[in-house]
XYZ file of C-alpha atoms in Angstrom:
684
model
C -23.537 -35.853 -16.325
C -25.939 -33.034 -17.138
C -27.496 -33.345 -13.522
C -23.996 -32.989 -11.965
C -23.236 -29.905 -13.991
C -26.536 -28.280 -13.123
C -25.835 -29.037 -9.409
C -22.374 -27.394 -9.760
C -23.699 -24.414 -11.559
C -26.714 -23.795 -9.236
C -24.804 -24.320 -6.034
C -23.726 -20.995 -4.524
C -21.131 -22.855 -2.193
C -19.462 -24.287 -5.319
C -19.350 -20.724 -6.954
C -17.778 -19.325 -3.904
C -15.053 -22.093 -3.730
C -14.445 -21.538 -7.375
C -13.878 -17.825 -6.897
C -11.658 -18.339 -3.855
C -9.493 -21.043 -6.070
C -9.173 -18.659 -9.020
C -8.221 -15.690 -6.892
C -5.603 -17.721 -5.105
C -3.990 -19.332 -7.990
C -4.158 -17.318 -11.211
C -2.695 -13.838 -10.258
C 0.641 -15.250 -9.222
C 0.835 -17.274 -12.372
C 0.061 -14.308 -14.704
C 2.613 -12.150 -12.727
C 5.340 -14.715 -13.531
C 4.374 -14.249 -17.078
C 4.956 -10.611 -16.567
C 1.346 -9.803 -16.956
C -0.906 -8.000 -14.364
C -2.627 -10.390 -12.005
C -5.975 -8.802 -12.832
C -5.683 -10.056 -16.300
C -5.533 -13.529 -14.987
C -8.762 -12.958 -13.064
C -10.426 -11.474 -16.227
C -9.200 -14.591 -18.185
C -10.543 -16.995 -15.480
C -14.015 -15.224 -15.619
C -14.133 -15.749 -19.475
C -13.281 -19.414 -19.286
C -15.715 -20.044 -16.364
C -18.472 -17.830 -17.751
C -21.214 -18.753 -20.151
C -19.068 -18.090 -23.216
C -16.742 -21.192 -22.575
C -17.288 -23.677 -19.639
C -20.581 -22.125 -18.272
C -19.539 -23.107 -14.692
C -20.345 -19.471 -13.253
C -23.445 -17.583 -14.255
C -23.328 -13.688 -14.356
C -26.952 -13.517 -13.461
C -26.490 -15.971 -10.412
C -27.194 -14.551 -7.102
C -23.761 -15.047 -5.587
C -22.005 -13.606 -8.749
C -24.261 -10.644 -8.790
C -23.760 -10.062 -5.093
C -19.900 -10.120 -5.453
C -19.829 -8.035 -8.551
C -21.722 -5.458 -6.787
C -19.760 -5.618 -3.554
C -16.470 -5.779 -5.332
C -17.431 -2.816 -7.589
C -18.399 -0.856 -4.435
C -15.251 -1.850 -2.447
C -12.835 -1.035 -5.459
C -13.963 2.612 -5.623
C -13.939 2.825 -1.751
C -10.316 1.552 -1.657
C -9.343 3.966 -4.628
C -10.433 6.861 -2.631
C -8.963 5.482 0.656
C -5.550 5.337 -1.005
C -5.412 8.800 -2.170
C -2.772 10.725 -0.091
C -4.652 13.880 0.923
C -1.432 15.403 2.411
C 0.445 14.967 -0.806
C -2.468 16.579 -2.620
C -2.506 19.518 -0.324
C 1.215 20.037 -0.801
C 0.760 20.357 -4.509
C -2.776 21.301 -4.750
C -2.660 24.046 -7.235
C -0.586 22.188 -9.926
C -2.408 18.844 -9.124
C -5.755 20.579 -9.824
C -4.589 22.059 -12.931
C -3.237 18.919 -14.360
C -6.214 16.980 -13.032
C -8.575 19.382 -14.985
C -6.465 18.928 -18.085
C -6.272 15.102 -17.886
C -10.019 14.921 -17.262
C -11.321 17.514 -19.767
C -9.147 16.651 -22.892
C -9.836 12.894 -22.862
C -13.438 13.671 -21.918
C -13.852 15.814 -25.062
C -11.995 13.246 -27.272
C -14.263 10.571 -26.121
C -17.402 12.628 -26.774
C -16.205 13.332 -30.237
C -15.532 9.671 -30.803
C -18.891 8.578 -29.371
C -20.760 11.121 -31.581
C -18.592 10.124 -34.666
C -19.525 6.416 -34.162
C -23.310 7.051 -33.816
C -23.915 7.217 -30.131
C -26.482 9.746 -28.550
C -25.204 12.716 -26.468
C -25.532 11.020 -23.039
C -23.766 7.772 -24.215
C -20.985 9.782 -25.881
C -20.391 11.834 -22.715
C -20.312 8.566 -20.667
C -17.772 7.145 -23.179
C -15.761 10.316 -22.555
C -15.958 9.947 -18.811
C -14.660 6.412 -19.073
C -11.433 7.717 -20.455
C -10.973 10.910 -18.305
C -9.929 9.101 -14.943
C -6.873 7.163 -14.163
C -5.538 4.520 -11.872
C -2.118 4.674 -10.269
C -1.353 1.042 -11.350
C 2.191 2.007 -12.132
C 2.980 3.982 -8.670
C 4.891 0.995 -7.071
C 7.361 1.356 -10.051
C 8.148 5.005 -9.283
C 8.528 3.794 -5.520
C 11.007 1.196 -6.603
C 12.875 3.625 -8.585
C 12.990 6.135 -5.743
C 11.597 9.072 -7.611
C 8.274 9.486 -5.727
C 9.357 12.828 -4.356
C 9.771 14.321 -8.018
C 7.115 17.046 -8.506
C 5.794 15.515 -11.738
C 5.045 12.252 -9.833
C 3.460 14.095 -6.903
C 1.330 16.308 -9.147
C 0.155 13.228 -11.043
C -0.800 11.362 -7.835
C -2.458 14.425 -6.526
C -4.527 14.796 -9.806
C -6.172 11.442 -9.325
C -8.608 12.882 -6.711
C -9.958 15.420 -9.144
C -10.175 13.172 -12.270
C -11.917 10.261 -10.124
C -14.463 12.682 -8.404
C -15.221 14.450 -11.875
C -15.581 11.041 -13.805
C -17.913 9.779 -11.129
C -19.947 12.874 -11.104
C -20.416 12.605 -14.796
C -21.326 8.915 -14.528
C -24.057 9.873 -11.908
C -25.493 12.583 -14.217
C -25.463 10.379 -17.279
C -27.267 7.513 -15.350
C -29.952 9.817 -14.023
C -30.532 11.302 -17.475
C -30.799 7.902 -19.115
C -34.531 7.599 -18.135
C -35.619 11.193 -19.040
C -35.009 14.097 -21.200
C -31.669 15.957 -21.151
C -32.842 19.421 -19.951
C -31.134 22.183 -18.015
C -33.847 21.912 -15.287
C -33.152 18.059 -14.671
C -29.359 18.699 -15.082
C -29.552 21.408 -12.359
C -31.760 19.419 -10.178
C -29.377 16.472 -10.425
C -26.264 18.542 -9.549
C -28.002 20.083 -6.490
C -29.088 16.626 -5.319
C -25.507 15.497 -5.729
C -24.099 18.388 -3.986
C -26.274 17.985 -0.872
C -25.637 14.257 -0.897
C -21.843 14.666 -1.250
C -21.563 17.093 1.512
C -23.619 15.040 3.863
C -21.386 12.015 3.113
C -17.983 13.870 3.275
C -18.823 15.988 6.356
C -21.038 13.636 8.056
C -19.196 10.498 7.818
C -15.807 12.258 8.792
C -17.330 13.740 11.817
C -19.031 10.520 12.891
C -15.831 8.522 12.167
C -13.695 10.719 14.198
C -16.096 10.762 17.001
C -16.454 6.888 17.014
C -12.666 6.234 16.667
C -12.008 8.607 19.628
C -14.487 6.770 21.799
C -13.473 3.269 20.905
C -9.766 3.741 21.275
C -7.918 0.554 20.359
C -11.106 -1.565 19.415
C -9.935 -2.272 15.932
C -12.589 -4.908 15.245
C -15.427 -2.522 15.853
C -13.718 0.309 13.941
C -13.317 -2.098 10.981
C -16.998 -2.762 11.119
C -17.797 1.069 11.255
C -15.754 1.543 8.100
C -17.541 -1.208 6.177
C -20.784 0.134 7.415
C -20.013 3.616 6.182
C -19.019 2.392 2.741
C -22.113 0.366 2.204
C -24.444 2.984 3.924
C -23.050 5.632 1.592
C -23.642 3.311 -1.399
C -27.288 2.658 -0.397
C -27.815 6.395 -0.066
C -26.447 7.135 -3.384
C -29.037 4.650 -4.903
C -31.910 6.477 -2.993
C -31.204 9.671 -4.931
C -30.941 7.929 -8.107
C -27.048 8.019 -8.185
C -24.981 4.838 -8.719
C -23.454 3.228 -5.635
C -19.979 3.673 -6.674
C -20.292 7.387 -6.412
C -21.256 6.928 -2.743
C -18.450 4.444 -2.126
C -15.885 6.849 -3.416
C -17.183 9.629 -1.384
C -17.132 7.424 1.710
C -13.552 6.718 1.022
C -12.554 10.305 0.984
C -14.787 10.853 4.114
C -12.997 8.318 6.343
C -9.476 8.788 4.642
C -8.279 11.148 7.417
C -10.081 9.224 10.070
C -8.380 5.712 9.469
C -5.036 7.316 8.467
C -2.276 4.786 7.743
C -3.200 2.651 10.834
C -4.029 -0.962 11.198
C -7.715 -0.395 10.515
C -6.786 0.739 7.001
C -4.580 -2.081 6.431
C -7.348 -4.630 7.422
C -9.870 -2.846 5.083
C -7.395 -3.039 2.139
C -6.422 -6.571 3.004
C -9.988 -7.803 2.827
C -10.710 -6.067 -0.418
C -7.479 -7.126 -2.073
C -7.815 -10.843 -1.230
C -11.574 -11.219 -1.482
C -13.953 -8.587 -2.951
C -11.932 -6.973 -5.546
C -10.541 -10.181 -7.051
C -14.109 -11.485 -7.176
C -15.104 -8.303 -8.989
C -12.601 -8.933 -11.740
C -13.618 -12.484 -12.054
C -17.294 -11.436 -12.504
C -16.299 -8.829 -14.922
C -14.791 -11.538 -17.063
C -18.149 -13.449 -16.979
C -19.767 -10.587 -18.851
C -17.225 -10.799 -21.743
C -18.928 -12.422 -24.541
C -16.185 -14.185 -26.678
C -17.853 -13.704 -30.124
C -18.504 -10.017 -29.431
C -14.881 -9.605 -27.932
C -13.440 -11.190 -31.202
C -15.826 -8.828 -33.115
C -13.909 -6.038 -31.315
C -10.915 -6.953 -33.418
C -12.609 -7.630 -36.574
C -15.959 -5.855 -37.433
C -15.575 -3.352 -34.568
C -11.839 -2.903 -34.876
C -12.305 0.816 -35.696
C -14.146 1.543 -32.527
C -11.779 -0.427 -30.389
C -8.751 1.228 -31.908
C -10.302 4.520 -31.881
C -10.924 4.252 -28.103
C -7.458 3.180 -27.294
C -5.841 5.786 -29.744
C -7.925 8.715 -28.378
C -6.953 7.828 -24.917
C -3.263 7.577 -25.547
C -3.270 10.822 -27.601
C -5.477 12.956 -25.392
C -3.634 11.777 -22.004
C -0.358 12.651 -23.894
C -1.726 15.970 -24.804
C -2.901 16.897 -21.357
C 0.530 15.885 -19.922
C 2.235 17.951 -22.522
C 0.300 21.167 -21.943
C 0.742 20.827 -18.149
C 4.397 19.963 -18.498
C 5.151 22.969 -20.679
C 2.947 25.177 -18.251
C 5.070 23.994 -15.270
C 8.183 24.080 -17.204
C 8.916 20.259 -16.677
C 11.593 18.320 -18.530
C 10.488 16.019 -21.361
C 11.067 12.986 -19.095
C 8.872 14.535 -16.480
C 6.034 15.027 -18.967
C 6.306 11.484 -20.355
C 6.288 10.088 -16.793
C 3.137 12.162 -16.050
C 1.661 10.716 -19.284
C 2.608 7.127 -18.403
C 1.436 7.282 -14.809
C -2.125 8.702 -15.964
C -2.617 6.070 -18.774
C -3.840 2.980 -16.837
C -7.610 2.723 -16.787
C -8.680 0.219 -14.214
C -10.659 1.169 -11.150
C -12.979 4.043 -11.993
C -13.117 3.012 -15.615
C -14.178 -0.664 -15.178
C -16.766 0.295 -12.508
C -18.369 3.024 -14.627
C -18.366 0.739 -17.696
C -20.097 -1.963 -15.741
C -22.680 0.584 -14.677
C -23.079 1.982 -18.142
C -23.641 -1.617 -19.543
C -26.156 -2.549 -16.801
C -28.296 0.622 -17.500
C -28.065 0.262 -21.238
C -25.981 3.406 -21.991
C -23.231 1.555 -23.785
C -23.505 -1.601 -25.759
C -21.636 -4.838 -25.386
C -19.021 -3.839 -28.142
C -18.191 -0.713 -26.247
C -17.812 -2.614 -22.958
C -15.495 -5.134 -24.549
C -13.579 -2.212 -26.306
C -13.152 -0.755 -22.579
C -11.685 -4.193 -21.459
C -9.237 -4.011 -24.392
C -8.445 -0.259 -23.292
C -7.935 -1.609 -19.652
C -5.538 -4.347 -20.864
C -3.560 -2.247 -23.210
C -3.216 0.729 -20.780
C -2.171 -1.339 -17.979
C 0.642 -2.959 -20.024
C 1.702 0.234 -21.778
C 1.402 2.490 -18.559
C 3.562 -0.010 -16.613
C 6.366 -0.562 -19.139
C 6.540 3.313 -20.187
C 6.670 4.382 -16.558
C 9.409 1.940 -15.849
C 11.288 3.471 -18.949
C 10.708 7.175 -18.382
C 10.564 7.335 -14.543
C 13.993 5.520 -14.521
C 15.532 8.646 -16.414
C 14.275 11.034 -13.716
C 17.205 12.336 -11.539
C 17.325 10.814 -8.074
C 16.651 13.332 -5.286
C 19.868 15.233 -4.392
C 20.900 17.650 -1.814
C 20.953 17.448 2.004
C 18.174 15.458 3.608
C 16.713 16.634 6.762
C 15.004 14.477 9.200
C 11.705 15.265 11.012
C 13.089 15.785 14.482
C 12.058 12.329 15.771
C 15.394 10.824 15.682
C 17.380 12.650 18.468
C 18.886 9.375 19.490
C 20.634 9.042 16.244
C 22.930 11.933 17.024
C 26.509 11.093 18.114
C 26.908 9.553 21.524
C 26.453 11.966 24.535
C 24.638 14.732 22.788
C 20.954 13.713 23.764
C 19.618 15.744 26.674
C 17.597 12.728 28.079
C 18.740 9.232 28.880
C 18.753 6.793 26.113
C 16.084 4.168 26.941
C 15.737 0.744 25.190
C 12.489 -1.344 26.010
C 12.967 -5.190 25.597
C 9.752 -7.198 25.675
C 10.483 -10.755 26.877
C 8.382 -13.815 27.035
C 10.802 -16.680 26.457
C 13.770 -17.695 28.576
C 15.413 -19.627 25.847
C 15.618 -16.754 23.344
C 15.935 -13.625 25.389
C 19.742 -13.549 25.811
C 20.548 -12.321 22.391
C 17.862 -9.705 22.669
C 19.116 -8.309 26.059
C 22.668 -8.297 24.744
C 21.856 -6.314 21.765
C 19.737 -3.883 23.711
C 22.367 -3.600 26.335
C 25.275 -2.858 23.828
C 23.173 -0.086 22.117
C 22.126 1.424 25.429
C 25.659 1.274 26.788
C 27.056 2.926 23.631
C 24.459 5.807 24.081
C 24.904 6.232 27.807
C 21.541 4.913 28.692
C 19.784 1.922 30.211
C 17.545 -0.932 29.191
C 14.040 -1.890 30.474
C 13.488 -5.637 30.334
C 9.635 -5.858 30.110
C 7.425 -8.852 30.908
C 3.765 -8.671 30.394
C 1.262 -11.060 32.082
C -2.070 -11.628 30.459
C -4.902 -10.005 32.511
C -7.537 -12.144 34.144
C -10.964 -11.101 35.578
C -9.773 -11.992 39.144
C -6.302 -10.701 40.322
C -6.092 -13.766 42.561
C -6.513 -16.167 39.559
C -3.988 -18.988 39.935
C -3.087 -18.757 36.170
C -2.201 -15.068 36.597
C -0.061 -15.904 39.723
C 1.782 -18.513 37.888
C 2.482 -16.120 34.950
C 3.909 -13.471 37.302
C 6.173 -16.029 38.887
C 7.326 -17.092 35.498
C 7.888 -13.546 34.234
C 9.702 -12.650 37.305
C 12.233 -15.503 36.599
C 12.640 -14.000 33.085
C 13.320 -10.603 34.378
C 15.850 -11.938 36.844
C 17.706 -13.525 34.056
C 17.672 -10.366 31.981
C 19.018 -8.425 34.949
C 21.938 -10.946 35.186
C 22.801 -10.717 31.483
C 22.650 -6.849 31.562
C 24.866 -6.793 34.626
C 27.353 -9.073 32.710
C 27.445 -6.625 29.786
C 27.936 -3.610 32.176
C 24.599 -1.830 31.386
C 22.152 -0.652 33.809
C 18.690 -2.401 33.796
C 15.439 -1.490 35.179
C 13.138 -4.463 34.959
C 9.396 -3.979 34.628
C 6.610 -6.357 35.031
C 2.896 -5.408 34.267
C -0.447 -6.915 33.718
C -2.303 -5.913 30.619
C -5.164 -7.379 28.581
C -3.322 -6.474 25.341
C 0.294 -7.293 25.082
C 1.106 -4.830 22.077
C -0.612 -2.037 23.948
C 1.247 -2.902 27.168
C 4.683 -2.685 25.165
C 3.789 0.634 23.465
C 2.419 2.154 26.837
C 5.528 1.205 28.623
C 7.678 2.485 25.935
C 5.850 5.788 26.091
C 5.863 5.962 29.919
C 9.661 5.576 30.061
C 10.072 7.956 26.976
C 12.034 5.267 25.231
C 14.123 5.940 22.107
C 13.987 2.326 20.813
C 11.944 -0.986 21.274
C 13.932 -4.278 20.590
C 11.765 -7.342 19.943
C 12.091 -10.998 18.843
C 10.571 -12.199 15.619
C 8.787 -15.547 15.395
C 9.772 -17.819 12.455
C 6.070 -18.348 11.505
C 2.840 -16.469 11.727
C -0.543 -18.220 11.994
C -3.734 -17.446 10.169
C -4.907 -15.192 12.965
C -1.782 -12.973 12.663
C -2.195 -12.682 9.038
C -5.834 -11.597 9.171
C -5.837 -9.437 12.361
C -2.189 -8.380 12.360
C 0.786 -9.739 14.318
C 2.027 -8.543 17.782
C 4.889 -6.823 15.974
C 2.469 -5.274 13.536
C 0.448 -3.852 16.378
C 3.399 -2.549 18.172
C 4.688 -0.904 15.105
C 1.340 0.911 14.597
C 1.085 2.013 18.159
C 4.658 2.812 19.215
C 5.890 6.434 19.256
C 9.525 5.347 18.676
C 11.367 3.039 16.130
C 10.954 -0.771 16.784
C 13.915 -3.074 15.964
C 12.656 -6.668 15.256
C 15.517 -9.299 15.399
C 16.031 -12.788 14.466
C 19.512 -13.392 15.597
C 21.600 -16.621 14.980
C 24.654 -15.549 16.912
C 25.517 -13.479 19.981
C 25.466 -9.856 18.750
C 29.208 -9.426 19.407
C 29.863 -12.142 16.811
C 28.081 -10.230 14.085
C 30.923 -8.466 12.564
C 29.808 -7.993 8.761
C 26.663 -6.015 8.410
C 24.647 -5.615 5.172
C 22.223 -2.624 4.766
C 20.293 -2.709 1.534
C 19.532 0.957 0.539
C 16.992 1.578 -2.209
C 16.323 5.373 -1.937
C 17.584 8.304 0.182
C 14.871 9.364 2.642
C 14.862 10.387 6.316
C 13.730 6.999 7.159
C 16.530 5.449 5.182
C 19.060 7.649 7.090
C 17.598 6.480 10.347
C 18.089 2.867 9.376
C 21.717 3.445 8.454
C 22.192 5.395 11.672
C 20.911 2.436 13.554
C 23.505 0.208 11.684
C 26.409 2.622 12.506
C 25.397 2.539 16.264
C 25.178 -1.190 16.408
C 28.480 -1.702 14.404
C 30.248 0.720 16.712
C 29.286 -1.220 19.804
C 31.611 -4.008 18.691
C 33.790 -2.772 15.831
C 31.785 -4.227 12.956
C 31.959 -3.284 9.357
C 28.974 -2.242 7.134
C 28.285 -2.747 3.523
C 25.629 -0.471 1.875
C 24.091 -2.283 -0.995
C 22.060 -0.306 -3.584
C 20.270 -2.327 -6.276
C 19.459 0.089 -9.334
C 17.346 -0.032 -12.440
C 19.292 -1.600 -15.511
C 18.927 1.704 -17.365
C 19.810 4.131 -14.446
C 22.226 6.655 -15.896
C 25.837 6.408 -14.441
C 25.976 9.975 -13.175
C 22.865 9.297 -11.027
C 24.600 6.323 -9.247
C 27.642 8.448 -8.582
C 25.523 11.113 -6.925
C 23.680 8.369 -4.879
C 27.058 7.134 -3.835
C 28.087 10.669 -2.747
C 24.876 10.812 -0.634
C 25.723 7.651 1.137
C 29.241 8.804 1.802
C 27.876 12.067 3.415
C 25.396 10.160 5.507
C 28.078 7.762 6.720
C 30.434 10.587 7.564
C 27.760 12.342 9.870
C 27.366 9.211 12.083
C 29.545 6.854 14.211
C 32.776 6.249 12.366
C 33.010 2.488 11.373
C 34.513 0.726 8.468
C 32.174 0.616 5.470
C 31.951 -0.009 1.864
C 29.392 0.968 -0.950
C 28.225 -1.546 -3.501
C 25.982 -0.592 -6.367
C 24.445 -3.254 -8.595
C 22.425 -3.018 -11.794
C 19.817 -5.658 -11.661
C 16.034 -6.189 -12.248
C 15.659 -8.406 -9.200
C 16.529 -6.625 -5.954
C 15.673 -9.514 -3.854
C 17.912 -11.884 -5.660
C 21.016 -9.519 -5.361
C 20.160 -8.972 -1.580
C 20.027 -12.816 -1.021
C 23.349 -13.285 -2.854
C 25.057 -10.630 -0.953
C 23.875 -11.867 2.368
C 25.626 -15.217 1.929
C 28.897 -13.416 2.714
C 27.622 -11.383 6.010
C 26.629 -12.165 9.539
C 23.691 -9.719 9.645
C 21.245 -8.151 7.312
C 19.383 -4.882 8.479
C 16.264 -4.258 6.454
C 13.809 -1.416 6.732
C 10.108 -2.152 7.256
C 7.961 -0.473 4.726
C 4.314 -0.901 4.069
C 3.260 -0.453 0.499
C -0.095 0.831 -0.650
C -2.068 -1.305 -3.040
C -2.576 -0.458 -6.637
C -6.035 -0.923 -8.190
C -7.031 -2.767 -5.056
C -4.550 -5.690 -5.747
C -1.666 -6.242 -3.416
C 1.833 -5.305 -4.408
C 4.782 -7.386 -3.398
C 7.518 -5.975 -1.262
C 11.153 -6.899 -1.543
C 11.498 -7.013 2.202
C 8.825 -9.631 2.503
C 10.485 -11.638 -0.210
C 13.878 -11.517 1.367
C 13.248 -11.815 5.173
C 11.879 -15.325 5.152
C 14.666 -16.601 2.927
C 17.753 -15.277 4.587
C 19.596 -17.919 6.578
C 21.885 -15.303 8.593
C 20.683 -13.045 11.370
C 18.231 -10.423 10.474
C 17.193 -6.964 11.911
C 13.982 -5.258 10.696
C 14.215 -1.652 11.571
C 10.592 -0.390 11.596
C 9.337 3.133 12.297
C 5.838 4.004 13.713
C 3.162 4.698 11.064
C 5.577 3.723 8.278
């Protein structure tokens, strides 16, 4: 038995398999218990580590590798997720609040560290651990529809200041750990950091833009370039005696504007959220010493409680000062406080560095884990409570000028063009009919599109067979369009990339809409590299409608449109529903699922906005239904039982703390039994 155990412990393949199993199973289980998924990963690390089962060794090669890679990747993703445009719009106030929510907890942590007997360098590091914040609760304000509230945008923008400042303090502390604390050494270190930071921020940004421009749509090579950039910056940081997490964060800022919100960024975050970052949290759990962790609640209770209380009070003080300065309401101040509470990404990465270099002790490290758990739970629950009392955005909403086709019929100055990619004779009829009805209503025409995969030789028999097959598809599409009474201009092309062929044709015809069919299932390749629909959404210049129709479009008389928040994108989705309903006299139900504690007056204002939006589009029969419930997906599925078609808006969510956030659309779309339309916008 001992020999078998030694074989398991010393086998890197077993360790890797164990990490995969834990990352797959535990986060969903803990989320069902209404606990953050990362808590489950830490718990698994404790159980599998030397304190309990001893199946994983924190000093093992593969564990150390994934701990380092995960730490670097976590900080890189944290920088990649910062919305630089949002920061620019509220730069002054974000910088002011960022300074307050960094400096006040820093001073509180330094005083606590000195009071508990730590030296100056260690005390400063303890303060820096409390000075940053992770936007773990941001998906909550997204769900509540208050992301445009200035208090929220200022807090989000402050993240860039707090994270950079906290990591710079970490870099200085680590470099001074091995020598004397002197003005000369501090100045030398700061100069080195400034030169290095400028080289990374400007050098990688320039190289990234040049490489992406030259490689075009080669997403695989672009993904590899981004990985090379982050680890090259991490290695460079170590060469100047700065911790690698600083380099990773700077690399994330450097390539942030290069990758934008495109498919490369999605792949980078996907790899991190399913592999490296969960592995990092498990490896963090391996470092937890259970007796010392228990000691943190007994003999070291004062230190643990002190760190948590100082963090809570100093973050509240920073939010209160900023809120009074900016003349915010009490609920806005409390929302800023709750959003800036969670200490996950930068805090855990810096704590691990401090433990490794001997700046902080094991009891402090365990207290930081307690701080992470407490602030994650308190931050999430308080954000849900306070942000739900912020007023929903009111007043007229203007679109961004990309939705001319949504104006009343006859007003567009150019023909309304609908591109319909086709590949299957058995499923194309409903697609063509829907596109033809919409084009006819808007006095335009459809472009049935068939794309034959390219071959090295244009006389290849496979290519000739494909062209013959696609010509038959287009002939059938022409007949369907003629039966509906809509002009069709069939197009066949040869392309080595189907998604690019679709988006290029749509651009060449200056189309206002692309209508596609959705497959029932997606394979592993689509999940890893992106499906055809994903790639068209990323590349297309116009909205893309993805359908899964169970009936002919003219039979879809009852349409349900769930509406979460009122944005220009939401308005365009409603407009599409109005246009489609007007083609065959269908009725629309607008469904809004609100938070349980949302004030009644807010719901009445929201209903008023919905009526105003409906009044501006095609006049169709409609109703508005508002439901208070904590599970929007369940409400949508229940309402869908009584309709023929559900129109959902495709929206990609950022990740929080590197862990994937579920989306109501994804929960609903695969469960619905009726017809479904997914209205997706480019770069959404």
